[in-house]
PDB file of C-alpha atoms in Angstrom:
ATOM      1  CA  UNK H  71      -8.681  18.076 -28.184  1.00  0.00           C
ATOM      2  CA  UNK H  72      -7.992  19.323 -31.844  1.00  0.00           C
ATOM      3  CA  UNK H  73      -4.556  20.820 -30.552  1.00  0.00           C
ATOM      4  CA  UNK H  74      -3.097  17.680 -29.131  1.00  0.00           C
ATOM      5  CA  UNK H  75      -0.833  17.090 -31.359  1.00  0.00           C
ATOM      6  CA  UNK H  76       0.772  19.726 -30.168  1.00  0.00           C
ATOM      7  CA  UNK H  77       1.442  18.270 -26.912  1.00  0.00           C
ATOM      8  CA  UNK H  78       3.733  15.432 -27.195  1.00  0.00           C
ATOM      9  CA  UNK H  79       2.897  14.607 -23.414  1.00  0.00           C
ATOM     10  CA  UNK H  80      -0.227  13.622 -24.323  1.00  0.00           C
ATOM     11  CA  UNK H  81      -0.252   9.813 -25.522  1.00  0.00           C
ATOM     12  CA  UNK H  82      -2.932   8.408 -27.999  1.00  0.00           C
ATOM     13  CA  UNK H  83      -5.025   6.680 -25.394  1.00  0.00           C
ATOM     14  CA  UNK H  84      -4.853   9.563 -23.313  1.00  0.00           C
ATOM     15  CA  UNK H  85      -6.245  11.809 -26.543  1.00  0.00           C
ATOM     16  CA  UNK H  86      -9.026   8.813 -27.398  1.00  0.00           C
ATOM     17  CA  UNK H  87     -10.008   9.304 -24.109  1.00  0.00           C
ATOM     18  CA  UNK H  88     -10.398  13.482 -24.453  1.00  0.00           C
ATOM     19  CA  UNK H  89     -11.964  12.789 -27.857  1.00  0.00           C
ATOM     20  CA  UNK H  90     -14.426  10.658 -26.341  1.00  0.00           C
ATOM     21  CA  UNK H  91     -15.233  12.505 -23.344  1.00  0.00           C
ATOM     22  CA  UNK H  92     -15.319  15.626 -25.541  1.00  0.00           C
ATOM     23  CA  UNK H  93     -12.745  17.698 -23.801  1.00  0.00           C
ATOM     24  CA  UNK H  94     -11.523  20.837 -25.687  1.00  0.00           C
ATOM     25  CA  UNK H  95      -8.979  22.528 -22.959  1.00  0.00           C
ATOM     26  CA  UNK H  96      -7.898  21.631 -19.958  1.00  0.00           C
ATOM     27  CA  UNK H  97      -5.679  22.208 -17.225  1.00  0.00           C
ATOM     28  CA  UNK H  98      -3.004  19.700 -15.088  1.00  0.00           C
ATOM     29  CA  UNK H  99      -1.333  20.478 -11.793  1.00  0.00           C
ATOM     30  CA  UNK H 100       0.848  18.187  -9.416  1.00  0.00           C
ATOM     31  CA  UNK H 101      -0.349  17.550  -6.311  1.00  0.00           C
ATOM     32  CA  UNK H 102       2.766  18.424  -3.621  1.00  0.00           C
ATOM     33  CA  UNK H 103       3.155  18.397   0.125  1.00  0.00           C
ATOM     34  CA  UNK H 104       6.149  18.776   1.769  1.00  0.00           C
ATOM     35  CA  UNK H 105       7.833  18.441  -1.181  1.00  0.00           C
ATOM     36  CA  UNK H 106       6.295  14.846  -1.624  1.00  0.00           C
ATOM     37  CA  UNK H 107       3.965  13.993  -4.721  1.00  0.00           C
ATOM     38  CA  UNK H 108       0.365  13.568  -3.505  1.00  0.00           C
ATOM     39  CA  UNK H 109      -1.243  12.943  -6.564  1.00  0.00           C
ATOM     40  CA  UNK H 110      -2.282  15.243 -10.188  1.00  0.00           C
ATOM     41  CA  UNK H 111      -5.470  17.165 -10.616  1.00  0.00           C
ATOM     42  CA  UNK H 112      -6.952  17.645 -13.654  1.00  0.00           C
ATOM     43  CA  UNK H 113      -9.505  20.316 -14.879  1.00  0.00           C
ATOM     44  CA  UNK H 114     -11.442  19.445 -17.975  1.00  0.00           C
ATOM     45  CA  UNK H 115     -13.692  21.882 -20.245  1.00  0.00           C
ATOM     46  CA  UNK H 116     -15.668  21.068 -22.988  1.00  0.00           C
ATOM     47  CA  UNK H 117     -15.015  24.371 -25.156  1.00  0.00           C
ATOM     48  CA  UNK H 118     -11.410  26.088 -25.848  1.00  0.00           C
ATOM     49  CA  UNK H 119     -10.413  28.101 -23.124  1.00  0.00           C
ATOM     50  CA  UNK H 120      -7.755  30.602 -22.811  1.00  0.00           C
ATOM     51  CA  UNK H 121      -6.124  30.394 -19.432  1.00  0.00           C
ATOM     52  CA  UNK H 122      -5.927  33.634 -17.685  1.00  0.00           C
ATOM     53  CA  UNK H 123      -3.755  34.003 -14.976  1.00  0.00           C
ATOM     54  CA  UNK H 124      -5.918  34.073 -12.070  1.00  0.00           C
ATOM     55  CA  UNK H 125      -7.162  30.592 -13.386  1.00  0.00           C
ATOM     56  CA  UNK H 126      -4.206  28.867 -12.995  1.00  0.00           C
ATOM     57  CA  UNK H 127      -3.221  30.814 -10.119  1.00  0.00           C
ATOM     58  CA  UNK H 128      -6.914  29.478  -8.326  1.00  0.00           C
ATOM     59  CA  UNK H 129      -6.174  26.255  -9.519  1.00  0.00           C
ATOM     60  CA  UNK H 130      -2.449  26.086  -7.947  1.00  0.00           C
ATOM     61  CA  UNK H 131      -4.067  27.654  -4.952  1.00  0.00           C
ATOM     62  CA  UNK H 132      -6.684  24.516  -5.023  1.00  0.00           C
ATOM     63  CA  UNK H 133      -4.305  21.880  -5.448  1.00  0.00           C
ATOM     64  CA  UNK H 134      -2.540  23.614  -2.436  1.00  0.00           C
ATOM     65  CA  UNK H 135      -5.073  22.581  -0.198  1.00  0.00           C
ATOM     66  CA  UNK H 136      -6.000  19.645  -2.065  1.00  0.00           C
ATOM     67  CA  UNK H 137      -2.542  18.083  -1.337  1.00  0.00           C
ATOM     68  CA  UNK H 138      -2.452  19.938   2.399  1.00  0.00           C
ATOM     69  CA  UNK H 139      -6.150  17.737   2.763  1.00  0.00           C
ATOM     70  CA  UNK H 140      -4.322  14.672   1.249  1.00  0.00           C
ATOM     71  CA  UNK H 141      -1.235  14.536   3.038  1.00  0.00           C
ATOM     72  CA  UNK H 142      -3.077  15.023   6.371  1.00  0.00           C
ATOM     73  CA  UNK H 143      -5.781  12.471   5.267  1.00  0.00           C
ATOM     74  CA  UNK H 144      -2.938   9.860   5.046  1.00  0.00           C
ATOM     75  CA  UNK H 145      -1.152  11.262   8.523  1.00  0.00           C
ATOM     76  CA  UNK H 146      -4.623  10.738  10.260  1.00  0.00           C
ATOM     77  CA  UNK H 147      -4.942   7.206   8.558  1.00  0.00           C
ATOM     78  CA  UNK H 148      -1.169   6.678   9.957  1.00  0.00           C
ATOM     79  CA  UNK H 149      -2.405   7.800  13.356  1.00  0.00           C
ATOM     80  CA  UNK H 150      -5.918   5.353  13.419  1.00  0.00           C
ATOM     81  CA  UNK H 151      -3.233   2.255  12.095  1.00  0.00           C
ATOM     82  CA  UNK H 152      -0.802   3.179  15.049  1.00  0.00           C
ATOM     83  CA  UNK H 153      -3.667   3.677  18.029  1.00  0.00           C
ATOM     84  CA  UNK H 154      -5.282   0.229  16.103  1.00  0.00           C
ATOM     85  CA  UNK H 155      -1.980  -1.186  16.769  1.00  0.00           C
ATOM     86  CA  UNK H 156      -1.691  -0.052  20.195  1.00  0.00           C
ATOM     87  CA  UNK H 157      -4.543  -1.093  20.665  1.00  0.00           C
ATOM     88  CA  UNK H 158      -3.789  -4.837  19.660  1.00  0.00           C
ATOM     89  CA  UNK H 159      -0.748  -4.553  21.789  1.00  0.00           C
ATOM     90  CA  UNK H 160      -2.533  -3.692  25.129  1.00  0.00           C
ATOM     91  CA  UNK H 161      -4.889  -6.970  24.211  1.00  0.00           C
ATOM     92  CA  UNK H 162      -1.819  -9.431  23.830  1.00  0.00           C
ATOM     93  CA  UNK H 163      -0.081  -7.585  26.886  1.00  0.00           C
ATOM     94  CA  UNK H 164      -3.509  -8.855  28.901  1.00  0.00           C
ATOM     95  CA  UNK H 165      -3.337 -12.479  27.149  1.00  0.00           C
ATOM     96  CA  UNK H 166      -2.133 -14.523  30.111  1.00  0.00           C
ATOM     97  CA  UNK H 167      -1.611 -17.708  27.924  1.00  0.00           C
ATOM     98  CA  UNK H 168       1.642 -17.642  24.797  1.00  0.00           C
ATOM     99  CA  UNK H 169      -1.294 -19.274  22.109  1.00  0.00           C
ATOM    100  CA  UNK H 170      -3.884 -16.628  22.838  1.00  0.00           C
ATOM    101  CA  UNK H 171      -1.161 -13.916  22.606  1.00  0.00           C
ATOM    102  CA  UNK H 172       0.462 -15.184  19.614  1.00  0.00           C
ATOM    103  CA  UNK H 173      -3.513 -15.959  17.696  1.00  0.00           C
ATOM    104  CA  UNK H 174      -4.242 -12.089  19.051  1.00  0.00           C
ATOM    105  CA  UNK H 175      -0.869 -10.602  17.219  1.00  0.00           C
ATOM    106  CA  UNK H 176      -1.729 -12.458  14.305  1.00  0.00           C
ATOM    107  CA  UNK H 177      -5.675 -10.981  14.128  1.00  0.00           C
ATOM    108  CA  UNK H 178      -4.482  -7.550  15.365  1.00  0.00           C
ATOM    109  CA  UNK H 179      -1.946  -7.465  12.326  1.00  0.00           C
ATOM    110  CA  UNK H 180      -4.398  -8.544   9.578  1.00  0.00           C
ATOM    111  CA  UNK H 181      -6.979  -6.759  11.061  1.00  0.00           C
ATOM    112  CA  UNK H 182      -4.763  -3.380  11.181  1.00  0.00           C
ATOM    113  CA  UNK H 183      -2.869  -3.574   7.972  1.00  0.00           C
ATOM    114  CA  UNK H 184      -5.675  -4.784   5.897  1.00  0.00           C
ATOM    115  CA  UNK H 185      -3.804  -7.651   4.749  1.00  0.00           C
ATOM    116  CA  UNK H 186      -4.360 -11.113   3.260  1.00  0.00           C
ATOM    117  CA  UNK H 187      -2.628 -14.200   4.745  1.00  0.00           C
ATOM    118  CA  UNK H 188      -0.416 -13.461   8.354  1.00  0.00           C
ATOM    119  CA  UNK H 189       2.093 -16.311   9.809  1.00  0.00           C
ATOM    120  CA  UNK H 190       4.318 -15.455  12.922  1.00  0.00           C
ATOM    121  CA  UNK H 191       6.915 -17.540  13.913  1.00  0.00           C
ATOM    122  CA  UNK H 192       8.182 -17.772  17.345  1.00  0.00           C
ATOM    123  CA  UNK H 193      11.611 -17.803  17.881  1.00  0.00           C
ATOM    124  CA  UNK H 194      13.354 -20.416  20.652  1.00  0.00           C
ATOM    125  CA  UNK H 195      16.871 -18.607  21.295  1.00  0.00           C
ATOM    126  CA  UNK H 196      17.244 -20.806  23.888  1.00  0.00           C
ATOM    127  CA  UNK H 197      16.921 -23.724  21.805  1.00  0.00           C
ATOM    128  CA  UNK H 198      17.850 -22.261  18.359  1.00  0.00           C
ATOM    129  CA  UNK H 199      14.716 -23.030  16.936  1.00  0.00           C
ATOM    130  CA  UNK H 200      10.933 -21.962  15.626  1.00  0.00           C
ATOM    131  CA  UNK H 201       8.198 -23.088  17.176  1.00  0.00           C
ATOM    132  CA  UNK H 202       6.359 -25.426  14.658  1.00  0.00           C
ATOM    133  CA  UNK H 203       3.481 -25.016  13.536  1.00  0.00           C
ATOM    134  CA  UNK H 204       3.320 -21.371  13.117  1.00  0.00           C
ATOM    135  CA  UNK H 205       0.523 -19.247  14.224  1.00  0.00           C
ATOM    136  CA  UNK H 206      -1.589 -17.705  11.139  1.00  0.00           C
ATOM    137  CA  UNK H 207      -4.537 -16.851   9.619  1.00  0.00           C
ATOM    138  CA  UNK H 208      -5.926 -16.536   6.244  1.00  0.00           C
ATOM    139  CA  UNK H 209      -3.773 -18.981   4.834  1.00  0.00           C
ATOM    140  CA  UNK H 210      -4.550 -20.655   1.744  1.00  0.00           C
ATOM    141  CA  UNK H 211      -4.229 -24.167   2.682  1.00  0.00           C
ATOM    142  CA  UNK H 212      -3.337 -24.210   6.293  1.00  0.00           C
ATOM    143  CA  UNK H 213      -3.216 -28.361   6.057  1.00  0.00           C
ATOM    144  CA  UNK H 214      -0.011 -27.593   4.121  1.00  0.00           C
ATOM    145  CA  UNK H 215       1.462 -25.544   6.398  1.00  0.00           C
ATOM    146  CA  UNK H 216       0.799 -28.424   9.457  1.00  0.00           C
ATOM    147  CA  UNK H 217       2.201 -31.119   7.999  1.00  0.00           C
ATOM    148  CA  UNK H 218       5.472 -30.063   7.833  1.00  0.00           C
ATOM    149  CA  UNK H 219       7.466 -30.363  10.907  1.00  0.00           C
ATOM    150  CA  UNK H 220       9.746 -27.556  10.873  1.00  0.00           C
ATOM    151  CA  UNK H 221      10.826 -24.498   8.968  1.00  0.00           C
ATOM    152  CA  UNK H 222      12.667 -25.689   5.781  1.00  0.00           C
ATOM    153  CA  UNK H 223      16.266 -24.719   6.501  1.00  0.00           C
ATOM    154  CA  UNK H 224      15.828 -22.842   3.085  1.00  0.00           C
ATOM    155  CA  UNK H 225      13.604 -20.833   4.343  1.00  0.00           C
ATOM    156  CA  UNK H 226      13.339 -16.718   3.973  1.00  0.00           C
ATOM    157  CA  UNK H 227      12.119 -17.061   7.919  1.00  0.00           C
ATOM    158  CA  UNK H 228      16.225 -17.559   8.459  1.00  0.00           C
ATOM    159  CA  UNK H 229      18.028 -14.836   6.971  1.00  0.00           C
ATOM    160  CA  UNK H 230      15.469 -12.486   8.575  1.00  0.00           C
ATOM    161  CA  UNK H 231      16.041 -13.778  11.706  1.00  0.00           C
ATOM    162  CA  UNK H 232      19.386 -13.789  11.424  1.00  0.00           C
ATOM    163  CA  UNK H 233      20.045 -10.099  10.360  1.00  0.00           C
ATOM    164  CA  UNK H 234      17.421  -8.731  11.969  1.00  0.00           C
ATOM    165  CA  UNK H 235      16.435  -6.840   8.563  1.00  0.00           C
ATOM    166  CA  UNK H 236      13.187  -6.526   6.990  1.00  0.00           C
ATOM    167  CA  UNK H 237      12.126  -8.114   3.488  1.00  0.00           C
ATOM    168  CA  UNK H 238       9.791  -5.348   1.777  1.00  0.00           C
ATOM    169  CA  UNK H 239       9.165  -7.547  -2.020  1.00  0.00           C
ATOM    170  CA  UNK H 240       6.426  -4.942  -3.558  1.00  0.00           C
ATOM    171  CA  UNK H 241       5.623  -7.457  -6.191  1.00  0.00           C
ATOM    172  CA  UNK H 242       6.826 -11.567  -5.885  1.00  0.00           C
ATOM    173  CA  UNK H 243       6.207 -11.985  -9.425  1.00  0.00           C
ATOM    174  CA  UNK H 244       9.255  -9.909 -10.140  1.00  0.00           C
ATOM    175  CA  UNK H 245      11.098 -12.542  -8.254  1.00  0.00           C
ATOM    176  CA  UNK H 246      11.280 -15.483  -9.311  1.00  0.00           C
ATOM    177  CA  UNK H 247      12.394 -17.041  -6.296  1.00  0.00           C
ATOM    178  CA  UNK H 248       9.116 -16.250  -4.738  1.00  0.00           C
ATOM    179  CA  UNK H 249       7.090 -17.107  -8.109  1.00  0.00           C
ATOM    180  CA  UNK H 250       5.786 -20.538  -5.395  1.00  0.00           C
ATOM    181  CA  UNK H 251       4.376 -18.111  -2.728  1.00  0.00           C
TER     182      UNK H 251
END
């Protein structure tokens, strides 16, 4: 773009880029449903264009629908996760045996979150204690995991148990108490 310097927006990999790919003009619009942020569409041209107003008016009437088609492209993947889950559920409800149901909870999860390793703890209240070894799968070295004995008492397992909270870490090497995981 020979304009872009006059568009401080526009950052110098983002103008290699337009160099490279030859773009002249172009056009951005936010993606927005429900007053959420779906996403940004961008409309490249290889020549300088003056924008009319019934351009950007079509193109805020596409990204309409585009975010309509995103946002209920995400509600139907929400929907297929929660009859997966159900799913799951109605196979550990007909699990006569506590191992099966506990392996099938552990396979349903991984299998319907799409996740990497899975360990579920079982909870003794009657005892005050977790059932050792855990059930899990995908762990990296599972012989780890069996030769302990019990849960450290340092463990995150107790604090969750104990407030009944959830721990949501989006990335554990921002924390460096979780840098071992």
């Amino acid at each position: 773009m020979s304009d872009a310097r006059s568009y401080p927006f526009i950052g110098p990999a983002t103008r290699d880029l337009l160099g490279h790919i030859k773009v002249r003009s172009m056009q951005g619009i936010a993606l927005v449903a429900h007053g959420k942020p779906m996403g940004v569409l961008y409309v490249n041209y290889t020549q300088p264009r003056v924008f009319s107003v019934e351009s950007w008016a079509a193109l805020q009437t596409f990204a309409e629908y585009a975010a309509t088609a995103l946002d209920k492209a995400r509600v139907m993947d929400q929907l297929h996760k929660a009859r997966d889950t159900a799913r799951v559920i109605a196979d550990v409800m007909a699990t006569a045996d506590l191992d099966s149901a506990l392996q099938t909870i552990v396979s349903g999860v991984r299998d319907v979150l799409g996740c990497g390793p899975v360990v579920l703890y079982v909870h003794d209240a009657g005892k005050k204690l977790l059932r050792y070894p855990p059930n899990f799968i995908r762990v990296k070295n599972p012989v780890d995991m069996q030769r302990e004995t019990a849960v450290r008492p340092d463990s995150i397992i107790h604090p969750l148990l104990d407030t009944g909270g959830i721990t949501i870490v989006p990335n554990t090497a921002d924390d460096l108490s979780l840098i071992h995981i």
